[in-house]
Short mmCIF file of N, CA and C in Angstrom, two decimals:
data_model
loop_
_atom_site.label_atom_id
_atom_site.label_comp_id
_atom_site.label_asym_id
_atom_site.label_seq_id
_atom_site.Cartn_x
_atom_site.Cartn_y
_atom_site.Cartn_z
N MET F 12 0.78 -1.29 0.31
CA MET F 12 0.07 -0.12 0.06
C MET F 12 1.05 1.49 -0.18
N GLY F 13 0.38 2.26 -0.10
CA GLY F 13 0.85 3.32 -0.60
C GLY F 13 0.37 4.22 -1.46
N ARG F 14 0.01 4.10 -2.30
CA ARG F 14 -0.34 4.77 -3.84
C ARG F 14 -1.14 6.01 -3.00
N THR F 15 -1.46 6.80 -4.10
CA THR F 15 -2.64 8.47 -3.23
C THR F 15 -3.32 8.15 -5.25
N ASP F 16 -4.35 8.70 -5.32
CA ASP F 16 -4.76 8.52 -6.22
C ASP F 16 -5.65 9.96 -5.42
N ARG F 17 -6.55 10.77 -6.97
CA ARG F 17 -6.41 12.19 -7.07
C ARG F 17 -7.50 12.26 -8.16
N ALA F 18 -8.76 12.99 -7.89
CA ALA F 18 -9.77 13.36 -8.72
C ALA F 18 -10.40 14.41 -8.63
N SER F 19 -10.33 15.52 -9.66
CA SER F 19 -11.39 16.43 -9.00
C SER F 19 -12.83 16.98 -9.96
N LEU F 20 -14.15 17.98 -10.30
CA LEU F 20 -14.50 18.82 -10.96
C LEU F 20 -15.16 19.24 -10.30
N LEU F 21 -15.11 20.47 -11.28
CA LEU F 21 -15.60 21.96 -10.89
C LEU F 21 -17.62 21.16 -10.86
N ILE F 22 -18.54 21.77 -9.51
CA ILE F 22 -19.48 21.25 -9.86
C ILE F 22 -20.69 22.94 -9.52
N HIS F 23 -21.13 23.05 -10.53
CA HIS F 23 -21.87 24.43 -10.73
C HIS F 23 -22.74 24.82 -10.02
N VAL F 24 -23.09 24.18 -8.56
CA VAL F 24 -23.35 25.08 -7.70
C VAL F 24 -21.90 25.41 -5.92
N ASP F 25 -23.22 26.00 -5.44
CA ASP F 25 -22.72 26.66 -4.09
C ASP F 25 -21.66 25.66 -2.86
N SER F 26 -20.90 25.29 -2.16
CA SER F 26 -19.98 24.64 -1.61
C SER F 26 -21.17 24.15 -0.30
N THR F 27 -21.84 24.23 -0.09
CA THR F 27 -23.41 23.84 1.54
C THR F 27 -24.56 23.30 0.67
N LYS F 28 -24.67 23.55 -0.83
CA LYS F 28 -25.10 22.50 -1.51
C LYS F 28 -24.43 20.97 -2.18
N VAL F 29 -22.76 20.78 -2.61
CA VAL F 29 -22.09 19.93 -2.19
C VAL F 29 -21.70 18.95 -0.88
N PHE F 30 -21.78 19.83 -0.14
CA PHE F 30 -21.16 19.67 1.51
C PHE F 30 -22.70 18.63 1.76
N ALA F 31 -24.27 19.27 2.10
CA ALA F 31 -25.53 18.56 2.35
C ALA F 31 -24.95 17.33 1.37
N ALA F 32 -24.76 17.06 0.06
CA ALA F 32 -24.77 15.81 -0.57
C ALA F 32 -23.64 14.68 -0.56
N LEU F 33 -22.95 15.16 0.22
CA LEU F 33 -21.85 14.04 0.94
C LEU F 33 -22.37 13.87 2.41
N VAL F 34 -22.72 14.90 2.57
CA VAL F 34 -23.32 14.13 4.28
C VAL F 34 -24.63 12.90 4.41
N SER F 35 -25.27 12.96 2.97
CA SER F 35 -26.87 12.42 3.79
C SER F 35 -27.53 11.80 3.06
N GLU F 36 -27.53 10.65 4.07
CA GLU F 36 -27.62 8.96 3.19
C GLU F 36 -28.64 8.98 2.61
N GLU F 37 -30.25 9.30 1.59
CA GLU F 37 -31.10 9.92 0.16
C GLU F 37 -29.52 10.32 -0.06
N ALA F 38 -28.83 10.86 0.10
CA ALA F 38 -28.04 11.98 -1.81
C ALA F 38 -27.29 10.43 -2.02
N LEU F 39 -26.44 10.38 -0.50
CA LEU F 39 -24.96 9.09 -1.31
C LEU F 39 -25.35 8.29 -1.47
N VAL F 40 -26.45 8.04 -1.03
CA VAL F 40 -26.71 5.83 -2.16
C VAL F 40 -27.64 6.40 -3.10
N THR F 41 -27.58 7.14 -3.96
CA THR F 41 -28.38 7.68 -5.37
C THR F 41 -26.88 8.43 -6.27
N TRP F 42 -25.85 8.71 -5.83
CA TRP F 42 -24.98 9.48 -6.17
C TRP F 42 -22.83 8.83 -6.09
N LEU F 43 -23.53 8.30 -4.70
CA LEU F 43 -22.01 6.86 -4.86
C LEU F 43 -21.87 6.78 -5.38
N PRO F 44 -22.36 5.34 -5.64
CA PRO F 44 -22.23 3.99 -6.01
C PRO F 44 -21.67 4.78 -7.50
N PRO F 45 -20.51 4.05 -8.03
CA PRO F 45 -19.61 4.28 -9.40
C PRO F 45 -20.97 3.48 -10.19
N LYS F 46 -20.76 3.62 -11.30
CA LYS F 46 -20.86 3.27 -12.86
C LYS F 46 -21.49 2.20 -12.65
N GLY F 47 -22.26 1.45 -12.38
CA GLY F 47 -22.61 -0.43 -13.38
C GLY F 47 -22.77 -0.65 -11.75
N MET F 48 -23.19 0.17 -10.69
CA MET F 48 -23.66 -0.61 -9.33
C MET F 48 -24.30 -0.12 -8.86
N HIS F 49 -24.98 -0.37 -7.79
CA HIS F 49 -25.96 0.66 -6.52
C HIS F 49 -24.98 -0.16 -5.27
N GLY F 50 -25.55 0.66 -4.47
CA GLY F 50 -25.69 0.94 -3.39
C GLY F 50 -26.77 1.01 -2.53
N ARG F 51 -26.40 0.07 -1.08
CA ARG F 51 -27.49 0.14 0.83
C ARG F 51 -26.15 0.36 1.49
N PHE F 52 -27.58 1.06 2.51
CA PHE F 52 -26.25 1.39 3.73
C PHE F 52 -26.60 0.47 4.71
N GLU F 53 -26.07 -0.25 5.71
CA GLU F 53 -26.37 -1.08 6.62
C GLU F 53 -26.58 -0.57 7.61
N ARG F 54 -25.45 -0.03 8.14
CA ARG F 54 -25.59 1.94 9.51
C ARG F 54 -24.82 2.97 8.64
N PHE F 55 -25.29 3.78 9.43
CA PHE F 55 -25.01 5.35 8.70
C PHE F 55 -25.55 6.23 9.92
N ASP F 56 -24.01 6.93 10.32
CA ASP F 56 -24.10 7.66 11.96
C ASP F 56 -23.00 8.29 11.36
N MET F 57 -23.97 9.92 9.90
CA MET F 57 -22.72 10.57 9.76
C MET F 57 -21.56 11.16 10.24
N ARG F 58 -21.46 11.55 10.78
CA ARG F 58 -20.94 13.11 11.97
C ARG F 58 -19.22 12.22 12.21
N GLU F 59 -18.31 13.67 12.45
CA GLU F 59 -16.96 13.27 13.88
C GLU F 59 -17.22 12.20 14.03
N GLY F 60 -16.04 10.75 14.31
CA GLY F 60 -16.31 9.61 14.94
C GLY F 60 -17.26 8.89 14.30
N GLY F 61 -17.94 8.64 13.84
CA GLY F 61 -19.09 8.12 13.51
C GLY F 61 -18.54 7.53 12.26
N SER F 62 -19.43 6.76 11.32
CA SER F 62 -19.19 5.83 10.75
C SER F 62 -20.69 4.96 9.78
N TYR F 63 -20.30 3.97 8.75
CA TYR F 63 -21.04 3.42 8.15
C TYR F 63 -20.89 2.74 7.19
N ARG F 64 -21.44 1.37 7.27
CA ARG F 64 -21.54 0.56 6.31
C ARG F 64 -22.09 0.67 5.07
N LEU F 65 -20.94 0.17 4.00
CA LEU F 65 -21.90 -0.05 2.40
C LEU F 65 -21.22 -0.77 2.03
N VAL F 66 -22.48 -1.78 1.39
CA VAL F 66 -22.40 -2.70 0.42
C VAL F 66 -22.54 -1.66 -0.82
N LEU F 67 -22.04 -2.14 -1.90
CA LEU F 67 -22.11 -1.89 -3.35
C LEU F 67 -22.28 -3.17 -4.66
N THR F 68 -23.21 -3.31 -4.54
CA THR F 68 -24.00 -4.02 -5.57
C THR F 68 -23.63 -3.99 -6.77
N TYR F 69 -22.54 -5.05 -7.82
CA TYR F 69 -22.48 -4.54 -9.40
C TYR F 69 -24.14 -5.04 -10.27
N ASP F 70 -24.50 -4.46 -11.31
CA ASP F 70 -25.36 -4.66 -11.60
C ASP F 70 -24.89 -6.32 -12.40
N ASP F 71 -23.87 -6.15 -13.25
CA ASP F 71 -23.26 -7.24 -13.66
C ASP F 71 -21.61 -7.25 -13.39
N ALA F 72 -22.00 -8.91 -12.52
CA ALA F 72 -20.97 -9.39 -11.83
C ALA F 72 -19.36 -9.75 -12.71
N SER F 73 -20.33 -10.14 -13.85
CA SER F 73 -19.37 -11.04 -14.22
C SER F 73 -18.54 -10.89 -15.32
N ASP F 74 -17.84 -9.73 -15.37
CA ASP F 74 -17.23 -8.39 -16.19
C ASP F 74 -15.79 -7.81 -14.93
N ALA F 75 -16.61 -8.09 -13.70
CA ALA F 75 -15.69 -7.03 -12.49
C ALA F 75 -15.74 -7.73 -11.25
N PRO F 76 -15.09 -9.28 -10.84
CA PRO F 76 -15.55 -10.32 -9.53
C PRO F 76 -15.05 -8.87 -8.16
N GLY F 77 -15.85 -9.15 -7.75
CA GLY F 77 -16.01 -8.24 -6.20
C GLY F 77 -14.93 -8.40 -5.08
N LYS F 78 -14.50 -7.10 -4.30
CA LYS F 78 -14.38 -7.36 -2.93
C LYS F 78 -14.12 -8.26 -2.76
N THR F 79 -15.70 -8.09 -1.87
CA THR F 79 -16.02 -9.11 -1.04
C THR F 79 -17.04 -10.28 -1.55
N SER F 80 -17.10 -10.33 -2.33
CA SER F 80 -17.77 -11.31 -2.41
C SER F 80 -17.77 -11.29 -4.28
N ALA F 81 -18.16 -11.95 -5.01
CA ALA F 81 -18.36 -12.49 -6.90
C ALA F 81 -19.14 -11.14 -7.24
N GLY F 82 -19.75 -10.64 -6.40
CA GLY F 82 -20.96 -9.04 -7.47
C GLY F 82 -21.00 -8.40 -6.08
N SER F 83 -19.63 -8.17 -4.90
CA SER F 83 -20.58 -7.54 -4.20
C SER F 83 -18.81 -6.74 -3.16
N ASP F 84 -18.88 -5.32 -3.59
CA ASP F 84 -17.61 -4.80 -2.64
C ASP F 84 -18.60 -4.42 -1.28
N VAL F 85 -17.90 -4.39 0.51
CA VAL F 85 -18.61 -4.02 1.52
C VAL F 85 -17.97 -3.34 1.62
N SER F 86 -17.82 -2.27 2.39
CA SER F 86 -16.31 -1.50 3.05
C SER F 86 -17.28 -0.33 4.70
N VAL F 87 -16.61 -0.60 5.46
CA VAL F 87 -16.80 -0.25 7.26
C VAL F 87 -16.09 1.59 6.74
N VAL F 88 -16.78 2.59 6.96
CA VAL F 88 -15.92 3.39 6.82
C VAL F 88 -15.72 4.51 7.88
N ARG F 89 -15.13 5.34 8.61
CA ARG F 89 -15.17 5.99 10.02
C ARG F 89 -14.89 7.25 9.18
N ILE F 90 -15.51 8.74 9.93
CA ILE F 90 -15.63 8.77 9.60
C ILE F 90 -14.45 10.37 11.12
N SER F 91 -12.95 10.35 10.39
CA SER F 91 -12.48 11.21 11.46
C SER F 91 -12.50 12.04 11.13
N ARG F 92 -12.74 13.14 10.10
CA ARG F 92 -12.90 14.35 10.27
C ARG F 92 -13.72 15.46 8.97
N LEU F 93 -14.22 16.55 9.61
CA LEU F 93 -15.74 16.79 8.84
C LEU F 93 -15.74 18.23 9.17
N VAL F 94 -15.24 19.06 8.80
CA VAL F 94 -14.73 20.15 9.03
C VAL F 94 -16.56 20.93 7.61
N PRO F 95 -17.48 21.35 8.44
CA PRO F 95 -19.50 21.96 7.39
C PRO F 95 -18.71 22.37 6.31
N GLY F 96 -18.78 21.95 5.40
CA GLY F 96 -18.84 23.00 3.71
C GLY F 96 -17.75 23.15 2.98
N GLU F 97 -16.06 22.02 3.96
CA GLU F 97 -14.74 22.21 3.12
C GLU F 97 -14.40 20.79 2.87
N GLN F 98 -14.56 19.95 4.47
CA GLN F 98 -13.82 18.82 3.85
C GLN F 98 -14.96 17.61 5.18
N ILE F 99 -14.04 15.79 4.02
CA ILE F 99 -14.66 15.42 4.77
C ILE F 99 -13.54 13.99 4.72
N VAL F 100 -12.69 13.21 5.93
CA VAL F 100 -12.12 12.86 5.39
C VAL F 100 -12.26 11.33 6.74
N GLN F 101 -12.35 10.32 5.70
CA GLN F 101 -12.62 8.66 6.58
C GLN F 101 -11.26 8.09 5.53
N GLU F 102 -11.76 7.05 6.90
CA GLU F 102 -10.74 5.89 6.80
C GLU F 102 -11.15 4.80 6.77
N ILE F 103 -11.41 4.14 5.22
CA ILE F 103 -12.72 3.42 4.85
C ILE F 103 -11.30 2.01 4.63
N ASP F 104 -12.23 0.65 5.54
CA ASP F 104 -11.23 -0.84 5.43
C ASP F 104 -12.24 -1.54 4.22
N PHE F 105 -12.35 -2.01 3.74
CA PHE F 105 -12.86 -2.71 2.88
C PHE F 105 -13.25 -4.72 3.10
N GLU F 106 -14.12 -5.46 3.20
CA GLU F 106 -14.28 -6.66 3.96
C GLU F 106 -14.22 -7.71 2.75
N SER F 107 -12.62 -8.24 3.30
CA SER F 107 -12.48 -8.84 1.77
C SER F 107 -11.57 -10.40 2.32
N ASP F 108 -11.53 -11.55 1.54
CA ASP F 108 -10.23 -12.63 2.18
C ASP F 108 -9.14 -12.44 1.44
N ASP F 109 -8.89 -11.41 0.96
CA ASP F 109 -8.51 -11.23 -0.65
C ASP F 109 -7.16 -10.32 0.12
N PRO F 110 -6.25 -10.58 0.66
CA PRO F 110 -4.57 -9.68 1.54
C PRO F 110 -4.49 -8.11 0.42
N ALA F 111 -4.79 -8.53 -0.95
CA ALA F 111 -4.54 -7.19 -1.89
C ALA F 111 -5.38 -6.28 -1.13
N PHE F 112 -6.37 -6.32 -0.91
CA PHE F 112 -7.35 -5.82 -0.57
C PHE F 112 -7.60 -5.37 0.94
N ARG F 113 -6.69 -5.20 2.04
CA ARG F 113 -7.14 -5.32 2.87
C ARG F 113 -5.83 -3.85 3.61
N GLY F 114 -5.68 -3.00 4.57
CA GLY F 114 -5.22 -2.14 5.29
C GLY F 114 -6.45 -1.32 5.16
N THR F 115 -6.41 -0.07 5.80
CA THR F 115 -6.75 1.08 5.91
C THR F 115 -6.63 2.20 4.78
N MET F 116 -7.40 2.62 3.67
CA MET F 116 -7.73 3.46 2.79
C MET F 116 -8.73 4.60 3.47
N GLU F 117 -7.59 6.53 3.48
CA GLU F 117 -8.02 7.08 3.83
C GLU F 117 -8.76 8.53 2.54
N MET F 118 -9.50 8.66 2.60
CA MET F 118 -10.31 9.70 1.20
C MET F 118 -10.12 10.84 2.32
N GLU F 119 -10.07 12.13 2.08
CA GLU F 119 -10.80 13.29 1.42
C GLU F 119 -11.57 13.87 0.23
N TRP F 120 -12.50 14.66 1.46
CA TRP F 120 -13.10 15.23 -0.07
C TRP F 120 -13.53 16.26 0.62
N ASN F 121 -12.28 16.85 -0.74
CA ASN F 121 -11.73 18.33 0.05
C ASN F 121 -13.47 19.55 -1.52
N LEU F 122 -13.63 20.50 -0.64
CA LEU F 122 -14.47 21.43 -1.57
C LEU F 122 -13.80 22.95 -1.40
N ARG F 123 -14.12 23.52 -1.98
CA ARG F 123 -13.30 24.46 -2.45
C ARG F 123 -14.30 25.90 -3.72
N SER F 124 -14.44 26.60 -2.48
CA SER F 124 -15.95 27.46 -3.56
C SER F 124 -14.71 28.27 -4.38
N VAL F 125 -15.56 28.22 -5.52
CA VAL F 125 -15.05 29.40 -7.08
C VAL F 125 -15.98 29.80 -7.46
N ASP F 126 -15.52 30.70 -8.76
CA ASP F 126 -15.75 31.72 -9.31
C ASP F 126 -16.74 30.43 -10.40
N GLY F 127 -17.50 30.22 -10.26
CA GLY F 127 -18.85 29.27 -10.89
C GLY F 127 -18.89 28.03 -10.17
N GLY F 128 -19.02 27.79 -9.03
CA GLY F 128 -19.15 27.00 -8.18
C GLY F 128 -18.28 26.09 -7.35
N THR F 129 -18.11 25.10 -7.11
CA THR F 129 -17.03 24.36 -5.61
C THR F 129 -16.89 22.92 -6.70
N ASP F 130 -15.35 23.68 -5.96
CA ASP F 130 -14.45 22.33 -6.90
C ASP F 130 -14.10 21.37 -5.83
N VAL F 131 -14.45 20.51 -6.73
CA VAL F 131 -14.48 19.08 -5.24
C VAL F 131 -13.28 18.16 -5.59
N GLU F 132 -12.66 18.02 -4.98
CA GLU F 132 -11.41 17.85 -5.12
C GLU F 132 -11.20 15.66 -3.76
N VAL F 133 -11.40 15.02 -4.62
CA VAL F 133 -10.74 13.94 -3.87
C VAL F 133 -9.64 13.28 -4.12
N VAL F 134 -9.31 13.01 -2.51
CA VAL F 134 -7.80 11.96 -2.91
C VAL F 134 -7.84 10.72 -2.20
N ALA F 135 -6.76 9.73 -2.54
CA ALA F 135 -7.39 8.47 -1.58
C ALA F 135 -6.41 8.14 -1.54
N ARG F 136 -5.29 8.41 -0.30
CA ARG F 136 -3.94 7.59 0.27
C ARG F 136 -4.08 5.91 0.24
N ASN F 137 -3.36 5.59 0.46
CA ASN F 137 -2.92 4.80 1.29
C ASN F 137 -3.59 3.42 0.35
N VAL F 138 -3.52 3.25 -1.22
CA VAL F 138 -4.47 2.60 -1.85
C VAL F 138 -4.71 1.27 -1.33
N PRO F 139 -5.37 0.11 -1.37
CA PRO F 139 -4.58 -0.96 -1.41
C PRO F 139 -4.22 -1.26 -2.70
N ASP F 140 -3.55 -2.30 -2.49
CA ASP F 140 -2.53 -3.01 -4.22
C ASP F 140 -3.93 -3.24 -5.13
N GLY F 141 -4.20 -4.21 -4.92
CA GLY F 141 -5.48 -5.01 -5.60
C GLY F 141 -6.97 -4.31 -5.52
N ILE F 142 -6.86 -3.06 -5.62
CA ILE F 142 -7.38 -2.14 -6.61
C ILE F 142 -6.57 -1.61 -7.47
N ARG F 143 -6.44 -1.80 -9.31
CA ARG F 143 -6.17 -1.53 -10.24
C ARG F 143 -6.01 0.80 -10.12
N ALA F 144 -5.16 1.86 -10.42
CA ALA F 144 -4.75 2.08 -10.63
C ALA F 144 -6.73 2.88 -11.57
N ARG F 145 -5.83 3.01 -12.94
CA ARG F 145 -7.47 2.71 -13.47
C ARG F 145 -8.94 2.95 -12.85
N ASP F 146 -9.08 1.85 -12.91
CA ASP F 146 -10.28 1.64 -12.13
C ASP F 146 -10.45 2.29 -11.73
N HIS F 147 -9.62 2.48 -10.21
CA HIS F 147 -9.93 3.73 -8.78
C HIS F 147 -10.76 4.96 -9.34
N ALA F 148 -9.39 5.75 -10.63
CA ALA F 148 -9.31 6.98 -11.60
C ALA F 148 -10.49 6.59 -11.47
N GLU F 149 -11.16 5.14 -12.51
CA GLU F 149 -12.49 5.71 -13.68
C GLU F 149 -14.30 5.17 -12.18
N GLY F 150 -13.63 5.13 -11.19
CA GLY F 150 -14.85 4.79 -10.65
C GLY F 150 -14.82 5.57 -9.40
N ILE F 151 -14.13 7.11 -9.05
CA ILE F 151 -14.27 7.97 -8.28
C ILE F 151 -14.96 9.42 -9.74
N THR F 152 -14.36 9.02 -10.39
CA THR F 152 -14.65 9.73 -11.74
C THR F 152 -16.02 9.82 -12.17
N SER F 153 -16.19 8.08 -12.19
CA SER F 153 -17.76 8.24 -12.17
C SER F 153 -18.53 8.19 -10.90
N SER F 154 -18.29 8.46 -9.82
CA SER F 154 -19.09 9.20 -9.00
C SER F 154 -18.92 10.52 -8.72
N LEU F 155 -17.21 11.59 -9.21
CA LEU F 155 -18.18 13.41 -9.19
C LEU F 155 -19.34 12.80 -10.39
N THR F 156 -18.95 12.03 -11.15
CA THR F 156 -19.85 13.04 -12.84
C THR F 156 -20.99 12.37 -11.60
N SER F 157 -21.76 11.90 -11.30
CA SER F 157 -22.94 11.36 -10.47
C SER F 157 -23.51 12.09 -9.54
N LEU F 158 -22.72 13.00 -9.12
CA LEU F 158 -22.91 14.13 -8.11
C LEU F 158 -22.80 15.28 -7.96
N SER F 159 -22.56 15.44 -9.78
CA SER F 159 -22.61 16.52 -10.80
C SER F 159 -24.12 16.91 -10.68
N ALA F 160 -24.45 15.43 -11.53
CA ALA F 160 -25.60 15.21 -12.04
C ALA F 160 -27.11 15.46 -10.90
N TYR F 161 -26.20 14.69 -9.59
CA TYR F 161 -27.70 15.33 -8.74
C TYR F 161 -28.21 16.40 -8.09
N LEU F 162 -26.71 17.48 -8.46
CA LEU F 162 -26.79 18.54 -7.50
C LEU F 162 -27.29 19.01 -9.32
N GLU F 163 -26.96 19.14 -10.17
CA GLU F 163 -27.12 19.86 -10.86
C GLU F 163 -28.53 19.12 -13.13
N PRO F 164 -29.31 19.18 -11.80
CA PRO F 164 -30.51 18.52 -13.27
C PRO F 164 -29.92 19.11 -14.49
#
């Protein structure tokens, strides 16, 4: 482990609306799953020191074996820092028997107000070796695009 992946997108709404979509259970389950997946929360406590358990299920698992089972990825996410309107820092552990997916990945969601909206930057540190860089970039970019579509209908 040790790789860092990054992605960002300008979303044409103010940071208050973006932040609300980052902390709402209903919003997250709508936009967070990457293309080709859908999600559900088994528990949800979005506050600094809180956590959630997210199950992502592939629409078609034949091409993309999951980390937890053939068709799913399960992660336990702890909220280590939450600064309203600015930042969320998460510690993520994937439930997997494969050692390539073990270890804690840190994911930061940083919001910066700019002309025309909010720059949303995602920084993932200590990405498990089992997550290929290209797949991770596609997944993060897909989530950011879905966030934009959710907020800019």
